[in-house]
Amino acid sequence: DVVLTQSPLSLPVTLGQPASISCRSSQSLVHSDGNTYLNWFQQRPGQSPRRLIYKVSNRDSGVPDRFSGSGSGTDFTLKISRVEAEDVGVYYCMQGTQWPPWTFGQGTKVEIK
Amino acid sequence: EVQLVESGGGLVQPGGSLRLSCAASGFTFSPYWMHWVRQAPGKGLVWVAGINSDGSGTRYADSVKGRFTISRDNAKNTLYLQMDSLRAEDTAVYYCARHFFGSSGCPWGQGTLVTVSS
């Protein structure tokens, strides 16, 4: 199975400052079709997960442009350019290149300092 | 409005059974892979099972293989998860989700809580 390792697991951030979350895969996430199936999800307290980014860098509709995804192969990053109060929650990376199973990272908890 | 609404959760004794449902609305249900994902209290997200568009292909996490069955009724726009031989470690909120990698969004339901306890 593909293991996704996120870091840090806890990220205290000052409002208006940038934040960055790393997701490292135990295997390359480049599919034979040329795509890389790596998503980022946000889960606010008490809510269901919400997809922010799909296939590494594509932002979902309605997602603020302060969120961006990048990376390739086994190393991926979610960046928030300026953290706002509504960004508090847990962020998960998730892969769908080698399935089953589809696998998630452990989650990174973003909180305001 | 695209919507997924789960139901069927509750308290069940170890060894018991439950059937979860996920009613889809606001989009054409039949073309999409659908999945169940669970989250134990205070823990992360874990994929449980997936089913292809016409129901002919199913996949399971090793932890539930042989005990859980995913199915769908495209005429009723509904996804199911039959859970048998339930264990305490199956206690979680269960979410249904649409195809994870589509370009037209990846909606999730609000979740339904399953508690396995005597």
PDB file of C-alpha atoms in Angstrom:
ATOM      1  CA  ASP A   1       0.000   0.000   0.000  1.00  0.00           C
ATOM      2  CA  VAL A   2       1.064   3.597  -0.612  1.00  0.00           C
ATOM      3  CA  VAL A   3       1.850   5.384   2.648  1.00  0.00           C
ATOM      4  CA  LEU A   4       1.483   9.171   2.785  1.00  0.00           C
ATOM      5  CA  THR A   5       3.448  10.970   5.482  1.00  0.00           C
ATOM      6  CA  GLN A   6       2.447  14.539   6.307  1.00  0.00           C
ATOM      7  CA  SER A   7       4.509  17.094   8.175  1.00  0.00           C
ATOM      8  CA  PRO A   8       4.139  18.852  10.415  1.00  0.00           C
ATOM      9  CA  LEU A   9       1.240  17.186  12.217  1.00  0.00           C
ATOM     10  CA  SER A  10       0.478  20.412  14.073  1.00  0.00           C
ATOM     11  CA  LEU A  11       0.911  23.877  12.595  1.00  0.00           C
ATOM     12  CA  PRO A  12       0.291  26.989  14.701  1.00  0.00           C
ATOM     13  CA  VAL A  13       0.146  30.019  12.402  1.00  0.00           C
ATOM     14  CA  THR A  14      -0.254  33.755  12.902  1.00  0.00           C
ATOM     15  CA  LEU A  15      -3.166  35.308  11.046  1.00  0.00           C
ATOM     16  CA  GLY A  16      -2.017  36.767   7.749  1.00  0.00           C
ATOM     17  CA  GLN A  17       1.135  34.671   7.664  1.00  0.00           C
ATOM     18  CA  PRO A  18       1.859  31.859   5.197  1.00  0.00           C
ATOM     19  CA  ALA A  19       1.594  28.162   5.986  1.00  0.00           C
ATOM     20  CA  SER A  20       2.989  25.107   4.263  1.00  0.00           C
ATOM     21  CA  ILE A  21       2.169  21.402   4.662  1.00  0.00           C
ATOM     22  CA  SER A  22       4.281  18.615   3.217  1.00  0.00           C
ATOM     23  CA  CYS A  23       3.032  15.239   2.009  1.00  0.00           C
ATOM     24  CA  ARG A  24       5.548  12.561   1.105  1.00  0.00           C
ATOM     25  CA  SER A  25       4.594   9.313  -0.586  1.00  0.00           C
ATOM     26  CA  SER A  26       6.257   5.933  -0.121  1.00  0.00           C
ATOM     27  CA  GLN A  27       6.029   5.423  -3.901  1.00  0.00           C
ATOM     28  CA  SER A  28       5.852   7.613  -6.953  1.00  0.00           C
ATOM     29  CA  LEU A  29       2.326   8.883  -7.570  1.00  0.00           C
ATOM     30  CA  VAL A  30       2.812   9.284 -11.309  1.00  0.00           C
ATOM     31  CA  HIS A  31       0.241   7.062 -13.008  1.00  0.00           C
ATOM     32  CA  SER A  32       0.891   5.231 -16.256  1.00  0.00           C
ATOM     33  CA  ASP A  33      -1.608   7.606 -17.886  1.00  0.00           C
ATOM     34  CA  GLY A  34       0.684  10.541 -17.069  1.00  0.00           C
ATOM     35  CA  ASN A  35      -1.500  12.005 -14.341  1.00  0.00           C
ATOM     36  CA  THR A  36      -0.583  12.291 -10.677  1.00  0.00           C
ATOM     37  CA  TYR A  37      -3.539  11.476  -8.455  1.00  0.00           C
ATOM     38  CA  LEU A  38      -2.848  13.485  -5.334  1.00  0.00           C
ATOM     39  CA  ASN A  39      -5.571  15.535  -3.633  1.00  0.00           C
ATOM     40  CA  TRP A  40      -5.779  17.836  -0.638  1.00  0.00           C
ATOM     41  CA  PHE A  41      -8.812  17.965   1.659  1.00  0.00           C
ATOM     42  CA  GLN A  42      -9.754  20.400   4.402  1.00  0.00           C
ATOM     43  CA  GLN A  43     -11.838  19.358   7.382  1.00  0.00           C
ATOM     44  CA  ARG A  44     -13.045  22.227   9.532  1.00  0.00           C
ATOM     45  CA  PRO A  45     -14.086  21.436  13.115  1.00  0.00           C
ATOM     46  CA  GLY A  46     -17.373  19.547  13.160  1.00  0.00           C
ATOM     47  CA  GLN A  47     -17.663  19.438   9.379  1.00  0.00           C
ATOM     48  CA  SER A  48     -17.258  16.904   6.601  1.00  0.00           C
ATOM     49  CA  PRO A  49     -14.070  16.914   4.530  1.00  0.00           C
ATOM     50  CA  ARG A  50     -13.985  19.270   1.573  1.00  0.00           C
ATOM     51  CA  ARG A  51     -11.684  18.846  -1.394  1.00  0.00           C
ATOM     52  CA  LEU A  52      -9.460  21.869  -2.041  1.00  0.00           C
ATOM     53  CA  ILE A  53      -6.992  20.644  -4.649  1.00  0.00           C
ATOM     54  CA  TYR A  54      -7.126  17.732  -7.082  1.00  0.00           C
ATOM     55  CA  LYS A  55      -4.378  16.143  -9.152  1.00  0.00           C
ATOM     56  CA  VAL A  56      -1.616  18.076  -7.366  1.00  0.00           C
ATOM     57  CA  SER A  57      -2.400  21.633  -8.334  1.00  0.00           C
ATOM     58  CA  ASN A  58      -5.968  22.097  -9.575  1.00  0.00           C
ATOM     59  CA  ARG A  59      -8.018  24.245  -7.244  1.00  0.00           C
ATOM     60  CA  ASP A  60     -11.681  23.310  -6.787  1.00  0.00           C
ATOM     61  CA  SER A  61     -14.428  25.775  -7.569  1.00  0.00           C
ATOM     62  CA  GLY A  62     -15.002  28.193  -4.714  1.00  0.00           C
ATOM     63  CA  VAL A  63     -11.649  27.562  -3.080  1.00  0.00           C
ATOM     64  CA  PRO A  64      -9.828  30.837  -2.337  1.00  0.00           C
ATOM     65  CA  ASP A  65      -6.751  31.453  -4.423  1.00  0.00           C
ATOM     66  CA  ARG A  66      -4.619  31.715  -1.284  1.00  0.00           C
ATOM     67  CA  PHE A  67      -4.580  27.890  -1.406  1.00  0.00           C
ATOM     68  CA  SER A  68      -2.155  26.287  -3.841  1.00  0.00           C
ATOM     69  CA  GLY A  69      -0.790  22.816  -4.424  1.00  0.00           C
ATOM     70  CA  SER A  70       2.489  21.763  -5.966  1.00  0.00           C
ATOM     71  CA  GLY A  71       4.899  18.886  -6.216  1.00  0.00           C
ATOM     72  CA  SER A  72       5.742  15.830  -8.246  1.00  0.00           C
ATOM     73  CA  GLY A  73       6.713  12.197  -7.903  1.00  0.00           C
ATOM     74  CA  THR A  74       6.768  11.580  -4.172  1.00  0.00           C
ATOM     75  CA  ASP A  75       6.896  15.086  -2.667  1.00  0.00           C
ATOM     76  CA  PHE A  76       3.915  17.412  -2.517  1.00  0.00           C
ATOM     77  CA  THR A  77       3.050  20.650  -0.764  1.00  0.00           C
ATOM     78  CA  LEU A  78      -0.084  22.567   0.149  1.00  0.00           C
ATOM     79  CA  LYS A  79       0.505  26.261   0.718  1.00  0.00           C
ATOM     80  CA  ILE A  80      -1.738  28.893   2.228  1.00  0.00           C
ATOM     81  CA  SER A  81      -0.386  32.302   1.265  1.00  0.00           C
ATOM     82  CA  ARG A  82      -2.047  34.228   4.106  1.00  0.00           C
ATOM     83  CA  VAL A  83      -3.854  32.268   6.775  1.00  0.00           C
ATOM     84  CA  GLU A  84      -7.327  33.434   7.749  1.00  0.00           C
ATOM     85  CA  ALA A  85      -9.405  32.397  10.756  1.00  0.00           C
ATOM     86  CA  GLU A  86     -11.667  30.220   8.594  1.00  0.00           C
ATOM     87  CA  ASP A  87      -8.656  28.085   7.583  1.00  0.00           C
ATOM     88  CA  VAL A  88      -8.491  26.451  11.008  1.00  0.00           C
ATOM     89  CA  GLY A  89      -8.947  22.698  10.721  1.00  0.00           C
ATOM     90  CA  VAL A  90      -7.220  19.508   9.676  1.00  0.00           C
ATOM     91  CA  TYR A  91      -5.737  19.069   6.217  1.00  0.00           C
ATOM     92  CA  TYR A  92      -5.269  15.695   4.551  1.00  0.00           C
ATOM     93  CA  CYS A  93      -3.445  14.630   1.431  1.00  0.00           C
ATOM     94  CA  MET A  94      -4.835  11.614  -0.390  1.00  0.00           C
ATOM     95  CA  GLN A  95      -3.642   9.452  -3.278  1.00  0.00           C
ATOM     96  CA  GLY A  96      -5.497   7.529  -5.941  1.00  0.00           C
ATOM     97  CA  THR A  97      -2.693   6.460  -8.247  1.00  0.00           C
ATOM     98  CA  GLN A  98      -2.189   2.999  -6.796  1.00  0.00           C
ATOM     99  CA  TRP A  99      -5.455   1.530  -5.581  1.00  0.00           C
ATOM    100  CA  PRO A 100      -6.921  -0.193  -3.739  1.00  0.00           C
ATOM    101  CA  PRO A 101      -6.608   1.122  -1.212  1.00  0.00           C
ATOM    102  CA  TRP A 102      -7.009   4.836  -1.744  1.00  0.00           C
ATOM    103  CA  THR A 103      -4.927   6.235   1.116  1.00  0.00           C
ATOM    104  CA  PHE A 104      -4.867   9.406   3.205  1.00  0.00           C
ATOM    105  CA  GLY A 105      -2.096  11.091   5.120  1.00  0.00           C
ATOM    106  CA  GLN A 106      -2.388  11.325   8.920  1.00  0.00           C
ATOM    107  CA  GLY A 107      -3.634  14.897   8.798  1.00  0.00           C
ATOM    108  CA  THR A 108      -2.128  18.244   9.760  1.00  0.00           C
ATOM    109  CA  LYS A 109      -3.932  20.373  12.299  1.00  0.00           C
ATOM    110  CA  VAL A 110      -3.762  24.091  11.503  1.00  0.00           C
ATOM    111  CA  GLU A 111      -4.505  26.438  14.372  1.00  0.00           C
ATOM    112  CA  ILE A 112      -4.122  30.138  15.027  1.00  0.00           C
ATOM    113  CA  LYS A 113      -1.372  31.217  17.408  1.00  0.00           C
TER     114      LYS A 113
ATOM    115  CA  GLU B   1     -27.589  21.599  -5.422  1.00  0.00           C
ATOM    116  CA  VAL B   2     -25.336  18.559  -5.303  1.00  0.00           C
ATOM    117  CA  GLN B   3     -26.065  16.612  -2.141  1.00  0.00           C
ATOM    118  CA  LEU B   4     -25.171  13.319  -0.479  1.00  0.00           C
ATOM    119  CA  VAL B   5     -27.158  12.341   2.594  1.00  0.00           C
ATOM    120  CA  GLU B   6     -26.172   9.329   4.689  1.00  0.00           C
ATOM    121  CA  SER B   7     -28.503   7.456   7.002  1.00  0.00           C
ATOM    122  CA  GLY B   8     -28.702   4.184   8.894  1.00  0.00           C
ATOM    123  CA  GLY B   9     -26.085   4.688  11.590  1.00  0.00           C
ATOM    124  CA  GLY B  10     -26.676   3.887  15.217  1.00  0.00           C
ATOM    125  CA  LEU B  11     -25.686   1.747  18.175  1.00  0.00           C
ATOM    126  CA  VAL B  12     -25.125  -1.953  17.520  1.00  0.00           C
ATOM    127  CA  GLN B  13     -23.668  -4.779  19.567  1.00  0.00           C
ATOM    128  CA  PRO B  14     -20.438  -6.509  18.572  1.00  0.00           C
ATOM    129  CA  GLY B  15     -21.196  -9.148  15.979  1.00  0.00           C
ATOM    130  CA  GLY B  16     -24.259  -7.292  14.787  1.00  0.00           C
ATOM    131  CA  SER B  17     -25.177  -5.768  11.434  1.00  0.00           C
ATOM    132  CA  LEU B  18     -26.131  -2.376  10.030  1.00  0.00           C
ATOM    133  CA  ARG B  19     -26.955  -1.096   6.578  1.00  0.00           C
ATOM    134  CA  LEU B  20     -25.942   2.429   5.686  1.00  0.00           C
ATOM    135  CA  SER B  21     -27.527   4.362   2.831  1.00  0.00           C
ATOM    136  CA  CYS B  22     -26.338   7.416   0.933  1.00  0.00           C
ATOM    137  CA  ALA B  23     -28.948   9.260  -1.103  1.00  0.00           C
ATOM    138  CA  ALA B  24     -27.582  11.359  -3.950  1.00  0.00           C
ATOM    139  CA  SER B  25     -29.314  14.340  -5.520  1.00  0.00           C
ATOM    140  CA  GLY B  26     -28.482  17.299  -7.722  1.00  0.00           C
ATOM    141  CA  PHE B  27     -26.309  15.360 -10.153  1.00  0.00           C
ATOM    142  CA  THR B  28     -26.403  12.325 -12.408  1.00  0.00           C
ATOM    143  CA  PHE B  29     -25.443   9.518 -10.037  1.00  0.00           C
ATOM    144  CA  SER B  30     -24.851   6.642 -12.428  1.00  0.00           C
ATOM    145  CA  PRO B  31     -21.573   7.608 -14.151  1.00  0.00           C
ATOM    146  CA  TYR B  32     -19.518   7.997 -10.997  1.00  0.00           C
ATOM    147  CA  TRP B  33     -17.413   5.778  -8.796  1.00  0.00           C
ATOM    148  CA  MET B  34     -18.662   6.127  -5.234  1.00  0.00           C
ATOM    149  CA  HIS B  35     -16.832   5.491  -1.969  1.00  0.00           C
ATOM    150  CA  TRP B  36     -17.295   5.053   1.763  1.00  0.00           C
ATOM    151  CA  VAL B  37     -14.725   6.665   4.060  1.00  0.00           C
ATOM    152  CA  ARG B  38     -14.736   6.439   7.840  1.00  0.00           C
ATOM    153  CA  GLN B  39     -13.320   8.464  10.693  1.00  0.00           C
ATOM    154  CA  ALA B  40     -12.975   7.013  14.169  1.00  0.00           C
ATOM    155  CA  PRO B  41     -13.480   9.500  17.023  1.00  0.00           C
ATOM    156  CA  GLY B  42     -10.577  11.946  17.090  1.00  0.00           C
ATOM    157  CA  LYS B  43      -8.760  10.123  14.300  1.00  0.00           C
ATOM    158  CA  GLY B  44      -8.024  10.596  10.617  1.00  0.00           C
ATOM    159  CA  LEU B  45      -9.785   9.596   7.421  1.00  0.00           C
ATOM    160  CA  VAL B  46      -9.691   5.976   6.259  1.00  0.00           C
ATOM    161  CA  TRP B  47     -11.034   4.704   2.956  1.00  0.00           C
ATOM    162  CA  VAL B  48     -13.366   1.728   3.451  1.00  0.00           C
ATOM    163  CA  ALA B  49     -14.871   0.676   0.122  1.00  0.00           C
ATOM    164  CA  GLY B  50     -15.483   1.810  -3.431  1.00  0.00           C
ATOM    165  CA  ILE B  51     -17.789   0.805  -6.281  1.00  0.00           C
ATOM    166  CA  ASN B  52     -17.683   1.547  -9.977  1.00  0.00           C
ATOM    167  CA  SER B  53     -20.405   3.240 -11.981  1.00  0.00           C
ATOM    168  CA  ASP B  54     -22.568   0.210 -12.804  1.00  0.00           C
ATOM    169  CA  GLY B  55     -21.838  -1.738  -9.644  1.00  0.00           C
ATOM    170  CA  SER B  56     -19.892  -4.491 -11.378  1.00  0.00           C
ATOM    171  CA  GLY B  57     -16.619  -3.652  -9.625  1.00  0.00           C
ATOM    172  CA  THR B  58     -16.069  -3.281  -5.902  1.00  0.00           C
ATOM    173  CA  ARG B  59     -12.981  -2.732  -3.778  1.00  0.00           C
ATOM    174  CA  TYR B  60     -12.482  -2.998  -0.015  1.00  0.00           C
ATOM    175  CA  ALA B  61      -9.968  -2.103   2.630  1.00  0.00           C
ATOM    176  CA  ASP B  62      -8.383  -5.223   4.110  1.00  0.00           C
ATOM    177  CA  SER B  63      -9.854  -4.347   7.498  1.00  0.00           C
ATOM    178  CA  VAL B  64     -13.438  -4.811   6.242  1.00  0.00           C
ATOM    179  CA  LYS B  65     -13.045  -7.356   3.454  1.00  0.00           C
ATOM    180  CA  GLY B  66     -15.435 -10.259   3.905  1.00  0.00           C
ATOM    181  CA  ARG B  67     -17.556  -8.353   6.434  1.00  0.00           C
ATOM    182  CA  PHE B  68     -18.747  -5.263   4.528  1.00  0.00           C
ATOM    183  CA  THR B  69     -20.512  -5.110   1.168  1.00  0.00           C
ATOM    184  CA  ILE B  70     -20.822  -1.975  -0.922  1.00  0.00           C
ATOM    185  CA  SER B  71     -23.607  -1.758  -3.489  1.00  0.00           C
ATOM    186  CA  ARG B  72     -25.632   0.806  -5.398  1.00  0.00           C
ATOM    187  CA  ASP B  73     -29.025   1.274  -7.008  1.00  0.00           C
ATOM    188  CA  ASN B  74     -28.653   3.716  -9.880  1.00  0.00           C
ATOM    189  CA  ALA B  75     -32.420   3.831 -10.407  1.00  0.00           C
ATOM    190  CA  LYS B  76     -32.798   5.115  -6.843  1.00  0.00           C
ATOM    191  CA  ASN B  77     -29.610   7.230  -6.854  1.00  0.00           C
ATOM    192  CA  THR B  78     -28.529   5.476  -3.687  1.00  0.00           C
ATOM    193  CA  LEU B  79     -25.307   3.956  -2.399  1.00  0.00           C
ATOM    194  CA  TYR B  80     -25.277   1.313   0.340  1.00  0.00           C
ATOM    195  CA  LEU B  81     -22.890  -0.248   2.793  1.00  0.00           C
ATOM    196  CA  GLN B  82     -23.952  -3.501   4.401  1.00  0.00           C
ATOM    197  CA  MET B  83     -21.866  -4.025   7.531  1.00  0.00           C
ATOM    198  CA  ASP B  84     -21.840  -7.462   9.157  1.00  0.00           C
ATOM    199  CA  SER B  85     -19.834  -8.991  12.010  1.00  0.00           C
ATOM    200  CA  LEU B  86     -19.262  -5.533  13.417  1.00  0.00           C
ATOM    201  CA  ARG B  87     -16.406  -4.944  15.848  1.00  0.00           C
ATOM    202  CA  ALA B  88     -15.655  -2.210  18.344  1.00  0.00           C
ATOM    203  CA  GLU B  89     -12.956  -0.905  16.012  1.00  0.00           C
ATOM    204  CA  ASP B  90     -15.589  -0.227  13.342  1.00  0.00           C
ATOM    205  CA  THR B  91     -16.934   2.597  15.517  1.00  0.00           C
ATOM    206  CA  ALA B  92     -16.682   5.727  13.393  1.00  0.00           C
ATOM    207  CA  VAL B  93     -18.468   8.367  11.406  1.00  0.00           C
ATOM    208  CA  TYR B  94     -19.068   6.942   7.935  1.00  0.00           C
ATOM    209  CA  TYR B  95     -19.045   9.311   4.969  1.00  0.00           C
ATOM    210  CA  CYS B  96     -20.025   8.652   1.399  1.00  0.00           C
ATOM    211  CA  ALA B  97     -18.100  10.520  -1.256  1.00  0.00           C
ATOM    212  CA  ARG B  98     -18.217  10.847  -5.016  1.00  0.00           C
ATOM    213  CA  HIS B  99     -15.293   9.971  -7.269  1.00  0.00           C
ATOM    214  CA  PHE B 100     -12.214  11.534  -5.664  1.00  0.00           C
ATOM    215  CA  PHE B 101     -10.518  12.839  -8.821  1.00  0.00           C
ATOM    216  CA  GLY B 102     -13.262  14.326 -10.968  1.00  0.00           C
ATOM    217  CA  SER B 103     -12.894  17.849 -12.272  1.00  0.00           C
ATOM    218  CA  SER B 104     -16.477  18.731 -11.358  1.00  0.00           C
ATOM    219  CA  GLY B 105     -16.045  18.515  -7.609  1.00  0.00           C
ATOM    220  CA  CYS B 106     -15.872  15.801  -4.975  1.00  0.00           C
ATOM    221  CA  PRO B 107     -18.916  16.096  -2.731  1.00  0.00           C
ATOM    222  CA  TRP B 108     -19.103  14.307   0.610  1.00  0.00           C
ATOM    223  CA  GLY B 109     -22.097  13.626   2.812  1.00  0.00           C
ATOM    224  CA  GLN B 110     -22.518  14.882   6.349  1.00  0.00           C
ATOM    225  CA  GLY B 111     -21.655  11.480   7.789  1.00  0.00           C
ATOM    226  CA  THR B 112     -23.523   8.962   9.920  1.00  0.00           C
ATOM    227  CA  LEU B 113     -22.204   7.690  13.244  1.00  0.00           C
ATOM    228  CA  VAL B 114     -21.866   3.958  13.836  1.00  0.00           C
ATOM    229  CA  THR B 115     -21.151   2.870  17.400  1.00  0.00           C
ATOM    230  CA  VAL B 116     -20.323  -0.763  18.108  1.00  0.00           C
ATOM    231  CA  SER B 117     -20.618  -1.465  21.803  1.00  0.00           C
ATOM    232  CA  SER B 118     -22.270  -3.829  24.230  1.00  0.00           C
TER     233      SER B 118
END
